């Protein structure tokens, strides 16, 4: 968390002052001008000494043994905070929001610009405070704070693959289909001859079938042929089939 250990004399001095609880403090490094805020855990430090978490010393650019200025302060209760993980490894946790909310219970304040450190599964994750409301420094003790996440600093969006132009591909396929010539038949051609009718008339070719016989335009059927096709009884033999010439040996005596 971000709680300090102060000497007993600090508690005695604060008890004589009209201060508000919980006790919150502003911590300044006057040599660099950096500041942050913190709470107090215990008053058991040696006189003239103050113990800070290591990540707070890094934020303040403090070295061990340097002088730090601590002032009691009052901060408003926070309503909103926006956090940004420094590395994308934090997103690999199964439930990063639950881990963060559980870790923030050990914090008393949050200050914009601080980089807090969270310990989880023997690893340290650095989280930067990007935004706080209603002010740049807030108290999160017994406060209902809405937490929002910004993408990690090292996060890179995946590159999108360019879409393939399918219209030109379809046009090329259609052109190839139109330009492809029909293959010529190879090998012997069956039934390549022409037929003849017994009565000597021309063979009528149906319109839906290919031409029969030698190449050339066939003569259109005559009106009589069309009538014979529609009314075949016009050419019937009267009195049925009969002999025109008597057969050999007909009507001869024995």
CSV table of C-alpha atoms in Angstrom, one decimal:
chain,number,residue,atom,x,y,z
A,1,UNK,CA,0.0,0.0,0.0
A,2,UNK,CA,1.0,3.6,0.5
A,3,UNK,CA,1.0,3.9,4.3
A,4,UNK,CA,4.0,5.2,6.3
A,5,UNK,CA,5.5,4.4,9.7
A,6,UNK,CA,6.1,7.6,11.7
A,7,UNK,CA,7.6,8.2,15.2
A,8,UNK,CA,5.6,8.5,18.4
A,9,UNK,CA,6.3,12.2,18.7
A,10,UNK,CA,4.4,12.7,15.5
A,11,UNK,CA,1.3,11.2,17.1
A,12,UNK,CA,1.7,13.4,20.2
A,13,UNK,CA,1.9,16.5,18.0
A,14,UNK,CA,-1.1,15.6,15.9
A,15,UNK,CA,-3.2,14.8,19.0
A,16,UNK,CA,-2.8,18.4,20.2
A,17,UNK,CA,-4.0,19.7,16.8
A,18,UNK,CA,-7.6,19.8,15.5
A,19,UNK,CA,-7.1,17.3,12.6
A,20,UNK,CA,-9.6,15.3,10.7
A,21,UNK,CA,-9.6,11.5,10.6
A,22,UNK,CA,-8.5,9.3,8.9
A,23,UNK,CA,-5.0,10.9,9.1
A,24,UNK,CA,-3.7,11.7,5.6
A,25,UNK,CA,-0.4,13.3,4.7
A,26,UNK,CA,1.3,15.1,1.9
A,27,UNK,CA,4.9,14.0,1.3
A,28,UNK,CA,7.3,16.4,-0.4
A,29,UNK,CA,10.8,16.0,-1.7
A,30,UNK,CA,11.9,19.6,-1.5
A,31,UNK,CA,15.1,19.0,-3.5
A,32,UNK,CA,13.2,17.8,-6.6
A,33,UNK,CA,9.8,19.4,-6.1
A,34,UNK,CA,8.0,16.0,-6.3
A,35,UNK,CA,5.1,15.3,-4.0
A,36,UNK,CA,2.6,12.5,-3.3
A,37,UNK,CA,0.1,11.6,-0.6
A,38,UNK,CA,-0.1,8.7,1.9
A,39,UNK,CA,-1.7,7.4,5.0
A,40,UNK,CA,-0.1,6.2,8.3
A,41,UNK,CA,0.1,2.6,9.4
A,42,UNK,CA,1.8,2.9,12.8
A,43,UNK,CA,3.7,5.3,15.0
A,44,UNK,CA,6.6,3.1,16.0
A,45,UNK,CA,9.6,4.5,14.1
A,46,UNK,CA,12.7,5.9,15.7
A,47,UNK,CA,12.7,9.6,16.4
A,48,UNK,CA,13.6,11.6,13.3
A,49,UNK,CA,12.9,8.7,11.0
A,50,UNK,CA,10.1,7.9,8.6
A,51,UNK,CA,9.6,4.6,6.7
A,52,UNK,CA,8.1,4.8,3.2
A,53,UNK,CA,7.3,2.0,0.7
A,54,UNK,CA,10.1,1.6,-1.8
A,55,UNK,CA,7.9,2.5,-4.8
A,56,UNK,CA,6.9,5.8,-3.1
A,57,UNK,CA,10.6,6.6,-2.7
A,58,UNK,CA,11.1,6.0,-6.4
A,59,UNK,CA,8.2,8.3,-7.3
A,60,UNK,CA,9.7,11.0,-5.1
A,61,UNK,CA,13.2,10.3,-6.3
A,62,UNK,CA,14.3,9.9,-2.7
A,63,UNK,CA,17.4,8.2,-1.5
A,64,UNK,CA,17.7,6.4,1.9
A,65,UNK,CA,18.6,9.0,4.5
A,66,UNK,CA,17.4,12.0,2.6
A,67,UNK,CA,15.2,14.6,4.3
A,68,UNK,CA,11.5,14.5,3.5
A,69,UNK,CA,8.8,17.0,4.4
A,70,UNK,CA,5.5,15.6,5.7
A,71,UNK,CA,2.3,17.7,6.2
A,72,UNK,CA,-1.1,16.7,7.5
A,73,UNK,CA,-3.8,17.3,4.9
A,74,UNK,CA,-7.4,16.6,4.0
A,75,UNK,CA,-8.4,15.0,0.7
A,76,UNK,CA,-11.9,14.5,-0.8
A,77,UNK,CA,-13.3,11.1,-1.2
A,78,UNK,CA,-12.7,9.8,-4.7
A,79,UNK,CA,-15.5,9.0,-7.1
A,80,UNK,CA,-13.5,8.0,-10.2
A,81,UNK,CA,-10.0,6.9,-11.0
A,82,UNK,CA,-8.4,5.9,-14.3
A,83,UNK,CA,-5.5,3.5,-14.2
A,84,UNK,CA,-3.0,2.4,-16.8
A,85,UNK,CA,-0.8,-0.6,-16.6
A,86,UNK,CA,2.8,0.0,-17.6
A,87,UNK,CA,3.3,-3.4,-19.1
A,88,UNK,CA,0.8,-5.7,-21.0
A,89,UNK,CA,1.7,-8.6,-18.6
A,90,UNK,CA,-0.9,-7.3,-16.2
A,91,UNK,CA,-3.7,-8.2,-18.7
A,92,UNK,CA,-2.5,-11.8,-18.6
A,93,UNK,CA,-3.9,-12.2,-15.1
A,94,UNK,CA,-7.1,-14.2,-15.1
A,95,UNK,CA,-9.1,-11.4,-13.4
A,96,UNK,CA,-7.1,-8.2,-13.3
A,97,UNK,CA,-9.9,-6.0,-12.1
A,98,UNK,CA,-10.5,-8.1,-9.0
A,99,UNK,CA,-6.8,-8.3,-8.3
A,100,UNK,CA,-6.5,-4.5,-8.5
A,101,UNK,CA,-9.6,-3.8,-6.4
A,102,UNK,CA,-8.3,-6.2,-3.7
A,103,UNK,CA,-4.8,-4.6,-3.8
A,104,UNK,CA,-6.2,-1.0,-3.5
A,105,UNK,CA,-7.7,-1.8,-0.1
A,106,UNK,CA,-4.2,-1.4,1.3
A,107,UNK,CA,-4.0,2.2,-0.1
A,108,UNK,CA,-5.3,5.3,1.6
A,109,UNK,CA,-4.9,7.8,-1.2
A,110,UNK,CA,-4.3,8.0,-5.0
A,111,UNK,CA,-2.5,10.9,-6.7
A,112,UNK,CA,-2.3,11.6,-10.4
A,113,UNK,CA,1.1,10.9,-11.8
A,114,UNK,CA,2.0,8.2,-9.2
A,115,UNK,CA,3.0,4.7,-10.3
A,116,UNK,CA,1.8,2.3,-7.7
A,117,UNK,CA,3.2,-1.2,-7.4
A,118,UNK,CA,0.9,-4.3,-6.9
A,119,UNK,CA,2.3,-7.6,-5.8
A,120,UNK,CA,0.5,-10.7,-7.2
A,121,UNK,CA,1.8,-14.3,-7.5
A,122,UNK,CA,5.4,-13.3,-6.6
A,123,UNK,CA,5.4,-10.6,-9.4
A,124,UNK,CA,5.3,-6.9,-9.2
A,125,UNK,CA,3.0,-5.0,-11.5
A,126,UNK,CA,3.4,-1.2,-12.0
A,127,UNK,CA,0.1,0.7,-12.4
A,128,UNK,CA,0.1,4.5,-13.3
A,129,UNK,CA,-2.6,6.8,-12.0
A,130,UNK,CA,-3.8,8.7,-15.0
A,131,UNK,CA,-6.9,10.6,-13.8
A,132,UNK,CA,-8.7,11.1,-10.5
A,133,UNK,CA,-12.0,12.8,-9.6
A,134,UNK,CA,-13.1,15.1,-8.0
A,135,UNK,CA,-9.4,16.3,-7.7
A,136,UNK,CA,-5.9,15.2,-8.6
A,137,UNK,CA,-5.4,13.7,-5.1
A,138,UNK,CA,-8.2,11.7,-3.5
A,139,UNK,CA,-8.9,9.5,-0.5
A,140,UNK,CA,-10.2,6.0,-1.2
A,141,UNK,CA,-10.8,5.0,2.4
A,142,UNK,CA,-14.5,3.8,2.7
A,143,UNK,CA,-15.2,5.4,-0.7
A,144,UNK,CA,-17.2,4.0,-3.6
A,145,UNK,CA,-14.8,4.6,-6.5
A,146,UNK,CA,-15.5,3.8,-10.2
A,147,UNK,CA,-12.3,2.3,-11.8
A,148,UNK,CA,-11.5,2.6,-15.5
A,149,UNK,CA,-8.6,1.1,-17.3
A,150,UNK,CA,-6.5,2.6,-20.1
A,151,UNK,CA,-4.6,0.4,-22.5
A,152,UNK,CA,-1.1,-0.6,-21.3
A,153,UNK,CA,1.7,1.7,-22.4
A,154,UNK,CA,3.4,-1.0,-24.4
A,155,UNK,CA,0.2,-2.2,-26.0
A,156,UNK,CA,0.1,-2.3,-29.8
A,157,UNK,CA,-3.0,-2.9,-31.8
A,158,UNK,CA,-2.8,-5.9,-34.2
A,159,UNK,CA,-2.2,-4.9,-37.8
A,160,UNK,CA,-5.2,-5.5,-40.1
A,161,UNK,CA,-4.6,-7.5,-43.2
A,162,UNK,CA,-5.7,-5.6,-46.4
A,163,UNK,CA,-8.8,-7.1,-47.9
A,164,UNK,CA,-8.4,-8.9,-51.2
A,165,UNK,CA,-10.0,-7.4,-54.3
A,166,UNK,CA,-12.4,-10.1,-55.4
A,167,UNK,CA,-14.0,-8.1,-58.2
A,168,UNK,CA,-10.9,-8.1,-60.4
A,169,UNK,CA,-10.4,-11.8,-59.8
A,170,UNK,CA,-14.0,-12.5,-60.9
A,171,UNK,CA,-13.5,-10.3,-64.0
A,172,UNK,CA,-10.4,-12.2,-65.0
A,173,UNK,CA,-12.2,-15.5,-64.6
A,174,UNK,CA,-15.1,-14.4,-66.7
A,175,UNK,CA,-12.7,-13.2,-69.4
A,176,UNK,CA,-10.8,-16.5,-69.4
A,177,UNK,CA,-14.1,-18.4,-69.7
A,178,UNK,CA,-15.2,-16.3,-72.7
A,179,UNK,CA,-11.9,-16.4,-74.4
A,180,UNK,CA,-11.4,-20.2,-74.0
A,181,UNK,CA,-12.2,-21.9,-77.4
A,182,UNK,CA,-14.2,-25.0,-77.5
A,183,UNK,CA,-12.1,-28.1,-77.8
A,184,UNK,CA,-12.2,-29.9,-81.1
A,185,UNK,CA,-13.3,-33.5,-81.0
A,186,UNK,CA,-10.5,-36.0,-81.4
A,187,UNK,CA,-10.7,-39.5,-82.6
A,188,UNK,CA,-13.1,-41.2,-85.1
A,189,UNK,CA,-16.5,-39.5,-85.5
A,190,UNK,CA,-19.4,-41.9,-85.2
A,191,UNK,CA,-22.5,-41.6,-87.4
A,192,UNK,CA,-21.0,-38.9,-89.7
A,193,UNK,CA,-23.0,-39.9,-92.8
A,194,UNK,CA,-26.4,-39.0,-94.0
A,195,UNK,CA,-29.7,-40.9,-94.3
A,196,UNK,CA,-32.3,-41.1,-97.1
A,197,UNK,CA,-36.0,-41.7,-97.1
A,198,UNK,CA,-37.5,-44.6,-99.0
A,199,UNK,CA,-39.9,-42.3,-100.9
A,200,UNK,CA,-37.0,-40.1,-102.0
A,201,UNK,CA,-38.1,-37.0,-100.2
A,202,UNK,CA,-35.7,-34.8,-98.3
A,203,UNK,CA,-35.2,-35.5,-94.6
A,204,UNK,CA,-36.7,-32.8,-92.4
A,205,UNK,CA,-34.4,-31.8,-89.6
A,206,UNK,CA,-35.9,-30.7,-86.2
A,207,UNK,CA,-35.0,-27.2,-85.2
A,208,UNK,CA,-33.6,-28.3,-81.8
A,209,UNK,CA,-31.2,-31.0,-83.2
A,210,UNK,CA,-27.9,-30.5,-85.1
A,211,UNK,CA,-27.8,-30.6,-88.8
A,212,UNK,CA,-27.7,-34.1,-90.4
A,213,UNK,CA,-25.9,-34.9,-93.6
A,214,UNK,CA,-23.3,-32.9,-95.5
A,215,UNK,CA,-22.6,-29.3,-94.5
A,216,UNK,CA,-24.9,-26.7,-96.1
A,217,UNK,CA,-28.2,-25.0,-95.5
A,218,UNK,CA,-31.2,-27.5,-95.7
A,219,UNK,CA,-34.2,-26.5,-97.9
A,220,UNK,CA,-37.2,-25.4,-96.0
A,221,UNK,CA,-40.1,-27.9,-95.9
A,222,UNK,CA,-42.9,-27.3,-98.4
A,223,UNK,CA,-46.5,-26.8,-97.5
A,224,UNK,CA,-47.4,-30.3,-98.6
A,225,UNK,CA,-44.7,-31.8,-96.4
A,226,UNK,CA,-46.0,-29.8,-93.4
A,227,UNK,CA,-49.6,-31.1,-94.1
A,228,UNK,CA,-48.3,-34.6,-94.4
A,229,UNK,CA,-46.5,-34.2,-91.1
A,230,UNK,CA,-49.6,-32.9,-89.3
A,231,UNK,CA,-52.1,-35.2,-91.1
A,232,UNK,CA,-50.4,-38.5,-92.0
A,233,UNK,CA,-53.7,-40.0,-93.2
A,234,UNK,CA,-53.6,-37.9,-96.4
A,235,UNK,CA,-51.2,-40.4,-98.0
A,236,UNK,CA,-53.1,-43.6,-96.9
A,237,UNK,CA,-53.8,-46.4,-99.3
A,238,UNK,CA,-57.4,-46.7,-100.2
A,239,UNK,CA,-59.0,-50.1,-99.6
A,240,UNK,CA,-56.0,-51.0,-97.6
A,241,UNK,CA,-52.9,-52.9,-98.8
A,242,UNK,CA,-53.5,-55.0,-101.9
A,243,UNK,CA,-51.6,-56.7,-104.6
A,244,UNK,CA,-51.1,-54.9,-107.8
A,245,UNK,CA,-49.7,-57.8,-109.8
A,246,UNK,CA,-50.8,-61.4,-109.1
A,247,UNK,CA,-48.2,-63.6,-107.6
A,248,UNK,CA,-46.6,-66.4,-109.5
A,249,UNK,CA,-48.9,-69.4,-110.0
A,250,UNK,CA,-52.0,-67.4,-109.1
A,251,UNK,CA,-55.3,-68.8,-110.8
A,252,UNK,CA,-53.5,-71.6,-112.6
A,253,UNK,CA,-54.9,-75.1,-112.9
A,254,UNK,CA,-53.2,-78.2,-111.7
